[in-house]
Every structure is written in structure tokens, then in C-alpha cells.
Tab-separated table of C-alpha atoms and ligand atoms in Angstrom:
chain	number	residue	atom	x	y	z
A	1	MET	CA	59.401	6.210	0.925
A	2	LYS	CA	58.212	4.026	-1.912
A	3	HIS	CA	57.030	5.689	-5.068
A	4	PRO	CA	53.395	4.994	-5.846
A	5	ILE	CA	52.889	3.051	-9.048
A	6	MET	CA	50.485	4.976	-11.205
A	7	PRO	CA	48.292	3.034	-13.609
A	8	ARG	CA	48.165	3.930	-17.282
A	9	PRO	CA	45.626	6.656	-17.899
A	10	THR	CA	43.245	4.096	-19.424
A	11	LEU	CA	40.277	3.217	-17.238
A	12	ALA	CA	36.657	2.166	-17.302
A	13	ARG	CA	34.226	4.113	-15.196
A	14	ILE	CA	31.115	2.171	-14.213
A	15	ASP	CA	28.147	4.329	-13.276
A	16	LEU	CA	26.058	2.261	-10.895
A	17	SER	CA	23.267	4.811	-10.616
A	18	ALA	CA	22.859	4.441	-14.381
A	19	VAL	CA	22.389	0.669	-13.979
A	20	ARG	CA	19.607	1.287	-11.473
A	21	HIS	CA	18.049	3.879	-13.724
A	22	ASN	CA	18.153	1.557	-16.738
A	23	TYR	CA	16.612	-1.344	-14.814
A	24	THR	CA	13.763	0.953	-13.829
A	25	VAL	CA	13.331	2.075	-17.438
A	26	ALA	CA	13.101	-1.578	-18.515
A	27	LYS	CA	10.432	-2.263	-15.916
A	28	GLN	CA	8.454	0.794	-16.969
A	29	HIS	CA	8.503	-0.347	-20.575
A	30	ALA	CA	7.446	-3.829	-19.519
A	31	ALA	CA	4.448	-2.358	-17.675
A	32	ARG	CA	3.084	-0.375	-20.618
A	33	GLN	CA	0.248	-2.812	-21.161
A	34	GLY	CA	-0.986	-2.603	-17.630
A	35	ASN	CA	0.343	-5.751	-16.002
A	36	PRO	CA	3.673	-5.016	-14.414
A	37	ALA	CA	6.083	-7.839	-15.245
A	38	LYS	CA	8.895	-8.908	-12.989
A	39	ALA	CA	12.334	-8.506	-14.517
A	40	TRP	CA	15.334	-10.786	-14.394
A	41	ALA	CA	18.399	-8.569	-14.423
A	42	VAL	CA	20.527	-10.462	-16.952
A	43	VAL	CA	24.044	-10.532	-15.526
A	44	LYS	CA	25.624	-13.320	-17.572
A	45	ALA	CA	29.189	-12.906	-18.829
A	46	ASP	CA	30.251	-11.017	-15.705
A	47	ALA	CA	27.341	-8.626	-16.162
A	48	TYR	CA	28.268	-8.010	-19.794
A	49	GLY	CA	31.798	-7.122	-18.686
A	50	HIS	CA	30.697	-4.675	-15.990
A	51	GLY	CA	31.398	-6.942	-13.000
A	52	LEU	CA	28.839	-9.415	-11.642
A	53	LEU	CA	28.895	-8.549	-7.969
A	54	ARG	CA	29.239	-4.841	-8.620
A	55	VAL	CA	26.107	-4.792	-10.771
A	56	ALA	CA	24.207	-7.151	-8.488
A	57	ARG	CA	24.950	-4.941	-5.475
A	58	ALA	CA	23.810	-1.882	-7.396
A	59	LEU	CA	20.481	-3.587	-8.122
A	60	ASP	CA	20.089	-5.509	-4.874
A	61	ASP	CA	17.089	-3.661	-3.458
A	62	ILE	CA	15.215	-3.348	-6.769
A	63	ALA	CA	16.017	-6.473	-8.817
A	64	ASP	CA	13.305	-9.138	-8.879
A	65	GLY	CA	15.896	-11.748	-9.804
A	66	PHE	CA	19.210	-12.357	-11.541
A	67	ALA	CA	19.648	-14.402	-14.712
A	68	LEU	CA	22.945	-15.807	-15.912
A	69	LEU	CA	24.288	-19.108	-17.101
A	70	GLU	CA	27.595	-19.762	-15.358
A	71	MET	CA	27.175	-22.093	-12.376
A	72	ASP	CA	30.137	-20.596	-10.519
A	73	ALA	CA	28.711	-17.097	-10.918
A	74	ALA	CA	25.317	-18.237	-9.619
A	75	VAL	CA	26.965	-19.742	-6.552
A	76	ALA	CA	29.066	-16.587	-6.090
A	77	LEU	CA	25.876	-14.518	-5.994
A	78	ARG	CA	24.400	-16.750	-3.289
A	79	GLU	CA	27.622	-16.774	-1.294
A	80	ALA	CA	27.706	-12.974	-1.476
A	81	GLY	CA	24.308	-13.058	0.223
A	82	PHE	CA	21.865	-12.362	-2.614
A	83	ARG	CA	18.462	-13.883	-1.856
A	84	GLN	CA	16.608	-13.130	-5.088
A	85	PRO	CA	15.654	-15.918	-7.464
A	86	ILE	CA	18.555	-16.844	-9.741
A	87	LEU	CA	17.822	-18.273	-13.179
A	88	LEU	CA	20.241	-20.443	-15.165
A	89	LEU	CA	19.396	-19.424	-18.727
A	90	GLU	CA	21.105	-22.416	-20.356
A	91	GLY	CA	20.032	-24.839	-17.679
A	92	PHE	CA	22.250	-27.408	-16.007
A	93	PHE	CA	25.140	-28.820	-17.965
A	94	GLU	CA	25.767	-32.044	-16.040
A	95	PRO	CA	23.529	-34.105	-13.779
A	96	ALA	CA	26.029	-33.232	-11.032
A	97	ASP	CA	24.947	-29.583	-11.352
A	98	LEU	CA	21.508	-30.495	-10.023
A	99	ALA	CA	22.730	-30.869	-6.461
A	100	THR	CA	24.183	-27.361	-6.768
A	101	CYS	CA	20.852	-26.054	-8.050
A	102	ALA	CA	19.118	-27.573	-5.041
A	103	GLU	CA	21.701	-26.433	-2.506
A	104	TYR	CA	21.767	-22.846	-3.758
A	105	SER	CA	18.099	-22.497	-4.721
A	106	LEU	CA	18.742	-21.935	-8.411
A	107	THR	CA	16.007	-21.998	-11.029
A	108	THR	CA	17.192	-24.018	-13.992
A	109	ALA	CA	16.121	-24.018	-17.608
A	110	ILE	CA	15.180	-27.359	-19.143
A	111	HIS	CA	15.605	-27.570	-22.891
A	112	ARG	CA	15.534	-31.282	-23.767
A	113	ILE	CA	13.419	-34.180	-22.658
A	114	GLU	CA	16.208	-36.293	-21.129
A	115	GLN	CA	16.674	-33.618	-18.493
A	116	PHE	CA	13.411	-34.624	-16.810
A	117	GLN	CA	14.817	-38.095	-16.188
A	118	MET	CA	18.057	-36.591	-14.880
A	119	ILE	CA	16.076	-34.588	-12.348
A	120	ARG	CA	14.138	-37.691	-11.308
A	121	ASP	CA	17.351	-39.691	-10.975
A	122	ALA	CA	18.972	-36.959	-8.879
A	123	ALA	CA	16.366	-37.598	-6.143
A	124	LEU	CA	16.898	-34.096	-4.797
A	125	PRO	CA	15.691	-33.084	-1.342
A	126	VAL	CA	13.722	-30.177	-2.862
A	127	ARG	CA	11.601	-29.664	-5.943
A	128	LEU	CA	13.435	-27.508	-8.474
A	129	PRO	CA	11.735	-24.499	-10.000
A	130	VAL	CA	12.232	-24.779	-13.750
A	131	TYR	CA	11.974	-22.706	-16.901
A	132	ILE	CA	10.982	-24.857	-19.850
A	133	LYS	CA	12.624	-23.550	-22.941
A	134	LEU	CA	10.613	-23.729	-26.149
A	135	ASN	CA	12.187	-23.438	-29.573
A	136	THR	CA	9.840	-21.154	-31.494
A	137	GLY	CA	12.237	-20.406	-34.329
A	138	MET	CA	15.572	-19.337	-32.892
A	139	ASN	CA	16.739	-22.930	-33.402
A	140	ARG	CA	19.313	-22.889	-30.659
A	141	LEU	CA	17.916	-24.631	-27.601
A	142	GLY	CA	14.511	-25.865	-26.603
A	143	PHE	CA	11.559	-28.111	-27.335
A	144	THR	CA	10.324	-28.070	-30.920
A	145	PRO	CA	6.653	-28.195	-31.945
A	146	GLU	CA	7.108	-31.920	-32.674
A	147	GLN	CA	8.384	-32.551	-29.156
A	148	MET	CA	5.487	-30.818	-27.424
A	149	PRO	CA	3.291	-33.933	-26.983
A	150	ALA	CA	6.162	-35.733	-25.213
A	151	LEU	CA	6.808	-32.653	-23.097
A	152	LYS	CA	3.164	-32.360	-22.114
A	153	ARG	CA	3.080	-36.051	-21.173
A	154	GLY	CA	6.245	-35.600	-19.119
A	155	LEU	CA	4.698	-32.709	-17.254
A	156	GLN	CA	1.827	-34.901	-16.070
A	157	HIS	CA	4.291	-36.603	-13.680
A	158	PRO	CA	6.676	-33.810	-12.810
A	159	GLU	CA	8.724	-35.685	-10.248
A	160	GLY	CA	11.344	-33.473	-8.583
A	161	ILE	CA	9.993	-30.382	-10.299
A	162	GLY	CA	8.553	-27.350	-8.555
A	163	PRO	CA	6.985	-24.263	-10.149
A	164	ILE	CA	7.112	-24.228	-13.953
A	165	THR	CA	7.525	-21.247	-16.262
A	166	LEU	CA	7.495	-21.386	-20.058
A	167	MET	CA	10.331	-19.531	-21.710
A	168	MET	CA	11.127	-18.594	-25.279
A	169	HIS	CA	13.607	-16.268	-26.899
A	170	PHE	CA	13.168	-13.896	-29.830
A	171	ALA	CA	15.563	-14.130	-32.762
A	172	GLU	CA	14.540	-10.994	-34.643
A	173	ALA	CA	12.900	-8.611	-32.185
A	174	ASP	CA	15.515	-6.046	-33.214
A	175	SER	CA	14.919	-6.304	-36.953
A	176	ALA	CA	12.290	-6.187	-39.673
A	177	ARG	CA	10.760	-9.645	-39.330
A	178	GLY	CA	9.813	-8.879	-35.752
A	179	ILE	CA	8.065	-11.237	-33.366
A	180	ASP	CA	4.592	-12.161	-34.585
A	181	TRP	CA	5.748	-15.305	-36.348
A	182	GLN	CA	7.358	-16.596	-33.162
A	183	LEU	CA	4.375	-15.599	-31.016
A	184	GLU	CA	2.094	-17.594	-33.310
A	185	ARG	CA	4.254	-20.685	-32.939
A	186	PHE	CA	4.362	-20.213	-29.174
A	187	THR	CA	0.591	-19.930	-28.955
A	188	ARG	CA	0.114	-23.067	-31.021
A	189	MET	CA	2.729	-25.049	-29.104
A	190	THR	CA	1.439	-24.133	-25.660
A	191	ALA	CA	-2.285	-24.659	-26.269
A	192	GLY	CA	-3.791	-26.127	-23.137
A	193	MET	CA	-0.790	-25.258	-20.967
A	194	ASN	CA	-1.358	-22.787	-18.200
A	195	TYR	CA	1.923	-21.648	-16.735
A	196	PRO	CA	3.608	-18.284	-16.245
A	197	ILE	CA	5.513	-17.054	-19.306
A	198	SER	CA	8.864	-15.351	-19.904
A	199	MET	CA	9.680	-14.118	-23.411
A	200	ALA	CA	10.999	-10.619	-23.722
A	201	ASN	CA	14.655	-9.645	-24.071
A	202	SER	CA	15.678	-5.982	-24.279
A	203	ALA	CA	14.540	-5.490	-27.863
A	204	ALA	CA	11.109	-6.992	-27.205
A	205	ILE	CA	10.671	-5.013	-23.982
A	206	LEU	CA	11.304	-1.739	-25.804
A	207	ARG	CA	9.447	-2.426	-29.030
A	208	TYR	CA	6.790	-5.032	-28.241
A	209	PRO	CA	5.244	-4.459	-24.805
A	210	GLN	CA	2.663	-7.155	-25.575
A	211	THR	CA	5.462	-9.685	-24.989
A	212	ALA	CA	5.928	-8.620	-21.361
A	213	HIS	CA	4.224	-11.456	-19.513
A	214	HIS	CA	5.103	-12.591	-15.997
A	215	TRP	CA	8.843	-12.143	-16.260
A	216	VAL	CA	10.951	-10.182	-18.752
A	217	ARG	CA	14.695	-10.601	-19.283
A	218	PRO	CA	16.455	-7.283	-19.921
A	219	GLY	CA	20.181	-7.530	-20.587
A	220	ILE	CA	21.821	-4.920	-22.795
A	221	VAL	CA	19.445	-2.126	-21.776
A	222	LEU	CA	20.679	-2.416	-18.174
A	223	TYR	CA	24.083	-1.411	-19.466
A	224	GLY	CA	22.691	1.586	-21.316
A	225	ALA	CA	23.085	0.425	-24.897
A	226	SER	CA	20.488	-0.119	-27.576
A	227	PRO	CA	19.532	-3.514	-28.979
A	228	PHE	CA	18.576	-1.801	-32.243
A	229	ALA	CA	20.720	-0.627	-35.146
A	230	ASP	CA	18.145	2.066	-35.959
A	231	ALA	CA	17.342	3.603	-32.557
A	232	SER	CA	19.736	5.076	-30.028
A	233	ALA	CA	19.860	4.135	-26.367
A	234	GLU	CA	19.285	7.781	-25.532
A	235	SER	CA	15.996	7.765	-27.439
A	236	PHE	CA	14.693	5.281	-24.839
A	237	GLY	CA	15.992	7.324	-21.926
A	238	LEU	CA	18.806	4.862	-21.183
A	239	LYS	CA	22.041	6.092	-19.647
A	240	PRO	CA	25.518	4.772	-20.476
A	241	VAL	CA	27.045	2.692	-17.697
A	242	MET	CA	30.592	1.942	-18.876
A	243	THR	CA	32.785	4.815	-20.010
A	244	LEU	CA	36.134	3.686	-21.376
A	245	SER	CA	38.502	6.641	-21.265
A	246	SER	CA	42.162	7.394	-21.753
A	247	LYS	CA	44.470	10.240	-22.684
A	248	ILE	CA	46.530	11.469	-25.571
A	249	LEU	CA	50.079	10.183	-24.989
A	250	GLY	CA	51.806	11.845	-27.890
A	251	VAL	CA	51.197	13.994	-30.946
A	252	GLN	CA	52.692	13.709	-34.436
A	253	ASP	CA	52.479	16.261	-37.234
A	254	VAL	CA	52.294	14.009	-40.246
A	255	PRO	CA	53.012	15.321	-43.752
A	256	VAL	CA	50.902	14.557	-46.800
A	257	GLY	CA	51.743	11.172	-48.273
A	258	ASP	CA	52.940	9.611	-45.019
A	259	ARG	CA	50.965	6.783	-43.480
A	260	VAL	CA	49.903	6.008	-39.938
A	261	GLY	CA	50.212	2.746	-38.049
A	262	TYR	CA	50.721	-0.939	-38.900
A	263	GLY	CA	50.184	-1.867	-42.489
A	264	GLY	CA	50.093	1.773	-43.526
A	265	THR	CA	46.355	1.532	-44.096
A	266	TYR	CA	45.798	5.268	-43.634
A	267	GLU	CA	47.531	7.734	-45.916
A	268	VAL	CA	47.530	11.372	-44.891
A	269	LYS	CA	45.819	13.607	-47.477
A	270	ARG	CA	46.311	16.952	-45.755
A	271	PRO	CA	48.884	18.022	-43.145
A	272	THR	CA	47.482	16.180	-40.134
A	273	ARG	CA	47.977	16.340	-36.380
A	274	ILE	CA	47.729	12.795	-35.154
A	275	GLY	CA	47.005	12.084	-31.498
A	276	ILE	CA	48.140	8.781	-30.040
A	277	VAL	CA	45.696	7.370	-27.491
A	278	ALA	CA	46.808	4.993	-24.736
A	279	CYS	CA	44.244	2.332	-25.575
A	280	GLY	CA	44.388	-0.642	-27.909
A	281	TYR	CA	42.912	-4.026	-28.560
A	282	ALA	CA	44.573	-5.484	-25.462
A	283	ASP	CA	42.319	-3.138	-23.507
A	284	GLY	CA	39.262	-4.430	-25.310
A	285	TYR	CA	38.983	-1.801	-28.025
A	286	PRO	CA	37.899	-3.608	-31.214
A	287	ARG	CA	40.878	-4.178	-33.491
A	288	HIS	CA	38.633	-4.155	-36.525
A	289	ALA	CA	37.492	-0.565	-35.923
A	290	PRO	CA	38.473	1.076	-39.229
A	291	SER	CA	39.775	4.583	-39.867
A	292	GLY	CA	36.796	6.877	-39.328
A	293	THR	CA	35.491	5.271	-36.141
A	294	PRO	CA	34.159	8.062	-33.898
A	295	ILE	CA	36.096	9.029	-30.778
A	296	LEU	CA	35.821	11.917	-28.317
A	297	VAL	CA	38.924	14.029	-27.592
A	298	ALA	CA	38.793	16.966	-25.214
A	299	GLY	CA	35.013	16.775	-25.439
A	300	LYS	CA	34.953	17.002	-29.252
A	301	ARG	CA	34.171	14.305	-31.754
A	302	THR	CA	36.809	13.203	-34.184
A	303	THR	CA	37.774	9.912	-35.807
A	304	THR	CA	40.379	7.190	-35.480
A	305	VAL	CA	42.971	6.727	-38.198
A	306	GLY	CA	44.922	3.635	-39.173
A	307	ARG	CA	44.932	0.231	-37.530
A	308	VAL	CA	44.295	-0.236	-33.846
A	309	SER	CA	47.478	-1.527	-32.165
A	310	MET	CA	47.674	-3.681	-29.065
A	311	ASP	CA	48.189	-0.740	-26.693
A	312	MET	CA	47.556	2.384	-28.754
A	313	LEU	CA	45.417	3.843	-31.426
A	314	ALA	CA	45.646	7.026	-33.465
A	315	CYS	CA	43.124	9.770	-34.057
A	316	ASP	CA	42.916	12.985	-36.047
A	317	LEU	CA	43.399	16.148	-33.968
A	318	THR	CA	43.736	18.546	-36.892
A	319	ASP	CA	40.354	20.159	-36.253
A	320	ILE	CA	40.717	20.213	-32.461
A	321	PRO	CA	43.538	22.729	-32.044
A	322	ASP	CA	43.114	22.805	-28.252
A	323	ALA	CA	43.802	19.083	-27.981
A	324	GLY	CA	47.259	17.779	-27.291
A	325	VAL	CA	49.260	15.617	-24.930
A	326	ASP	CA	47.189	14.751	-21.865
A	327	SER	CA	43.857	15.665	-23.454
A	328	PRO	CA	41.121	13.360	-22.160
A	329	VAL	CA	39.743	10.780	-24.578
A	330	VAL	CA	36.481	8.870	-24.402
A	331	LEU	CA	36.559	5.659	-26.436
A	332	TRP	CA	32.918	4.931	-25.590
A	333	GLY	CA	30.391	5.781	-22.941
A	334	GLU	CA	29.470	9.228	-21.681
A	335	GLY	CA	29.437	11.546	-24.727
A	336	MET	CA	30.315	8.816	-27.225
A	337	PRO	CA	27.640	6.140	-27.529
A	338	ALA	CA	29.098	2.635	-27.495
A	339	ASP	CA	26.566	1.704	-30.163
A	340	GLU	CA	28.076	4.187	-32.632
A	341	VAL	CA	31.570	2.850	-32.070
A	342	ALA	CA	30.296	-0.713	-32.370
A	343	THR	CA	28.502	-0.011	-35.637
A	344	ALA	CA	31.598	1.606	-37.120
A	345	ALA	CA	33.663	-1.399	-35.999
A	346	GLY	CA	31.220	-3.933	-37.438
A	347	THR	CA	30.239	-5.319	-34.061
A	348	ILE	CA	27.687	-4.699	-31.303
A	349	SER	CA	28.031	-2.965	-27.961
A	350	TYR	CA	27.446	-6.332	-26.228
A	351	GLU	CA	30.701	-7.665	-27.607
A	352	MET	CA	32.697	-4.532	-26.790
A	353	PHE	CA	31.517	-4.492	-23.183
A	354	CYS	CA	32.225	-8.195	-22.691
A	355	ALA	CA	35.697	-7.741	-24.186
A	356	LEU	CA	36.829	-5.088	-21.706
A	357	ALA	CA	40.235	-6.400	-20.695
A	358	ARG	CA	41.261	-7.293	-17.202
A	359	ARG	CA	44.201	-4.886	-17.298
A	360	VAL	CA	41.859	-1.900	-17.477
A	361	PRO	CA	41.276	-0.535	-13.979
A	362	ILE	CA	37.629	-0.034	-13.063
A	363	VAL	CA	36.372	2.934	-11.133
A	364	GLU	CA	32.856	2.777	-9.697
A	365	VAL	CA	30.852	5.955	-9.481
B	1	PLP	C1	21.250	-12.853	-22.946
B	1	PLP	C2	19.833	-13.241	-22.859
B	1	PLP	C3	18.844	-12.266	-22.624
B	1	PLP	C4	19.139	-10.785	-22.609
B	1	PLP	O1	19.265	-10.321	-23.937
B	1	PLP	P1	19.441	-8.756	-24.255
B	1	PLP	O2	19.365	-8.653	-25.728
B	1	PLP	O3	20.803	-8.390	-23.734
B	1	PLP	O4	18.359	-8.056	-23.518
B	1	PLP	C5	17.545	-12.695	-22.456
B	1	PLP	N1	17.230	-14.013	-22.525
B	1	PLP	C6	18.147	-14.971	-22.759
B	1	PLP	C7	17.736	-16.394	-22.837
B	1	PLP	C8	19.481	-14.621	-22.942
B	1	PLP	O5	20.390	-15.564	-23.171
């Protein structure tokens, strides 16, 4: 008989009922001003590291549509049988992509004027539904106020183009400057245009329900994290989806004056029981997480110490006498909000989720 090969104790649990719950929460927030908006479930970047098809299946019967930007992922959704509208948030990259949009019924963003001619030249057998992206101050993609007259002229002869929606994106919905300045630009730019509108990302959905027009675009909230530095996901009733967990592999009693880990960045100030966790930056844990980053061991909060290695990190078990080899560890997720870990590590939960490494086995619950 062959021996089974056991994986390392490091794994990511993905709670699909939490994804469904969070999508529903987003839609409830988007309906606070009376008109229920439809919601694109934003599943770009492999559903923020959670697995595109896994998340899409979890939302299949409730999602109004899926938004992403990778052509291959859009096609994969169609080939897996999803019938909802699919929106390409960055639009098409090459004229050759237009045939794919037509074949797979994809809605594409348009963000510069030349793209109208490309659509005309493609002479597609169907009219493409499009999202016209307006630059109201993010200054990434989209039509500027100066380009609006040309856009409006172009839309008088919309050859090859089907239903039109106007889209914009907020740059500071999660911080002090807020959204009014961008809304004012949008209103000025779109005077005389009468199309459906899509504006709100997660932060706007939660904080500015007046931005929920025909379609909203929740991303991070689906995955149970907060878009805000000053408000927890829990305070909005969101549930964590990804729980990255591991175990204590070894314990060291370290005397005062000794140091822990590469570079010796952490010097022990009291006799300290150090637990070594089987998780490192090659699993997707942020290498820049400093000593003091929160971590859950045997259900109790403690902190990391020293530098994060490729496959291990250290934490302080001195005040958790029950903890030892084999104690369960939660790096983030259930019981240890990803947002807290991200803040300590100088990043955002978005980046941590997307960085989950391929070697980490995923368990769906
Ligand atoms: C990623 C993205 C979203 C979702 O943003 P969240 O902050 O995750 O809600 C919405 N709209 C566009 C255009 C995006 O690129």
C-alpha cells in the first residue's frame, strides 16, 4: 500500500456561504435610497485570489452579472456555462478581442475615442453592449471633460454599438475627500446624455448610497473585507471568506538578549516562548509584516516576531501557556480580520488575498 502524501498544515478555507451573504449585503446597501441597483460581482484577479469559478458558482443564482478584465477568464466563465452579463472593466486590449466579445456576449468598456472606429472596422455580426468610461478625476482611464464633445458626436452614429452605460470610478470614496467633487464633474460632463449609470465600488456602496444608480460594482466587500481604514468589515455585517490557517511546527524558549529570525530584527526582552508557524511569504503572507502583526494561536491573539521567512514565521507564545506544537494558527480570516493584518503590514486586504500562493491548498466550505 502506498503511503498517502499529507500536505503541509497550511491551508486556505473559502467560505462560499459568506460570499453569498456579502453579495446580498452589498445589494441591500445599494438599495438604501429606494431604487434597487443591479450589482456586478467583481471577480477580477481570480476573484481576488479566491478562485474565479468557485466564486462564480457560489453566486450563480443571485449574481446579476460578473465583472473582470481578463479576456481568458471571461471566456472561461462562458465556457463553464454562466449566462449572466459579463463586463470587461478595462475594455478590449486589441481589435482582435472584439470578435471574442461578440462570440461570447461580453460587455466591453470603451475608454478612448479610437475604440469606436475599431468597433466599426470590426464589422461584427452583433452590436456590442458597451460601458463608456469617463475620467472624472481618477486620471487612469476614460474620457476627459475636454473629450466629451467628440464623444457625444461619436455617439450620434454608434455603428456596431448596442446598449450604452456610462461608467466612472471613485478615487477617494474610502477617504476624507469623498465623492462630491467627482459627482459634480460627472454631472457636468454628462449633461444632455440619458443612459444608465454605473459608479459605485465597495466604498461608495457602503458610505454613499446616493451613488447606487443602475449598476453597482462591489469587489472587496464580496470577500468580507472593508474598503475603509477606519471601519471594520464586521461593522457592516460582512463575513470573512478566506481563512488562511496553519499550525505551530516547533517551539523555542529564547533567552533575553537572543534574537529571532533573519537579520536579527527582533531582540528578546524577557524570557520568551517562540512558536514557529508553517507559513511564510511563499504562501502569500506579506513579508513586510513587522514584529507586532496580530496573529491568532489556539484561539488567542498574539503577535508575530522577527522577519517573515519564505516558509515560516515566528510568534510570541509566552502569554498563551496552552499553546504549543500543533496548536492551530489563523493568519487571517475567521477570528483575525484580514484588514488588521494588512494594516499592520502596510498593505490592504486586497493585496493579501490576491497574493495567496498556488502551493496553499484550498478547502471550500
Ligand atoms: C476593481 C474594481 C471595482 C471593485 O472595487 P472594490 O473596491 O473592490 O469594490 C469596481 N470598479 C472597477 C472599475 C474596478 O476596477
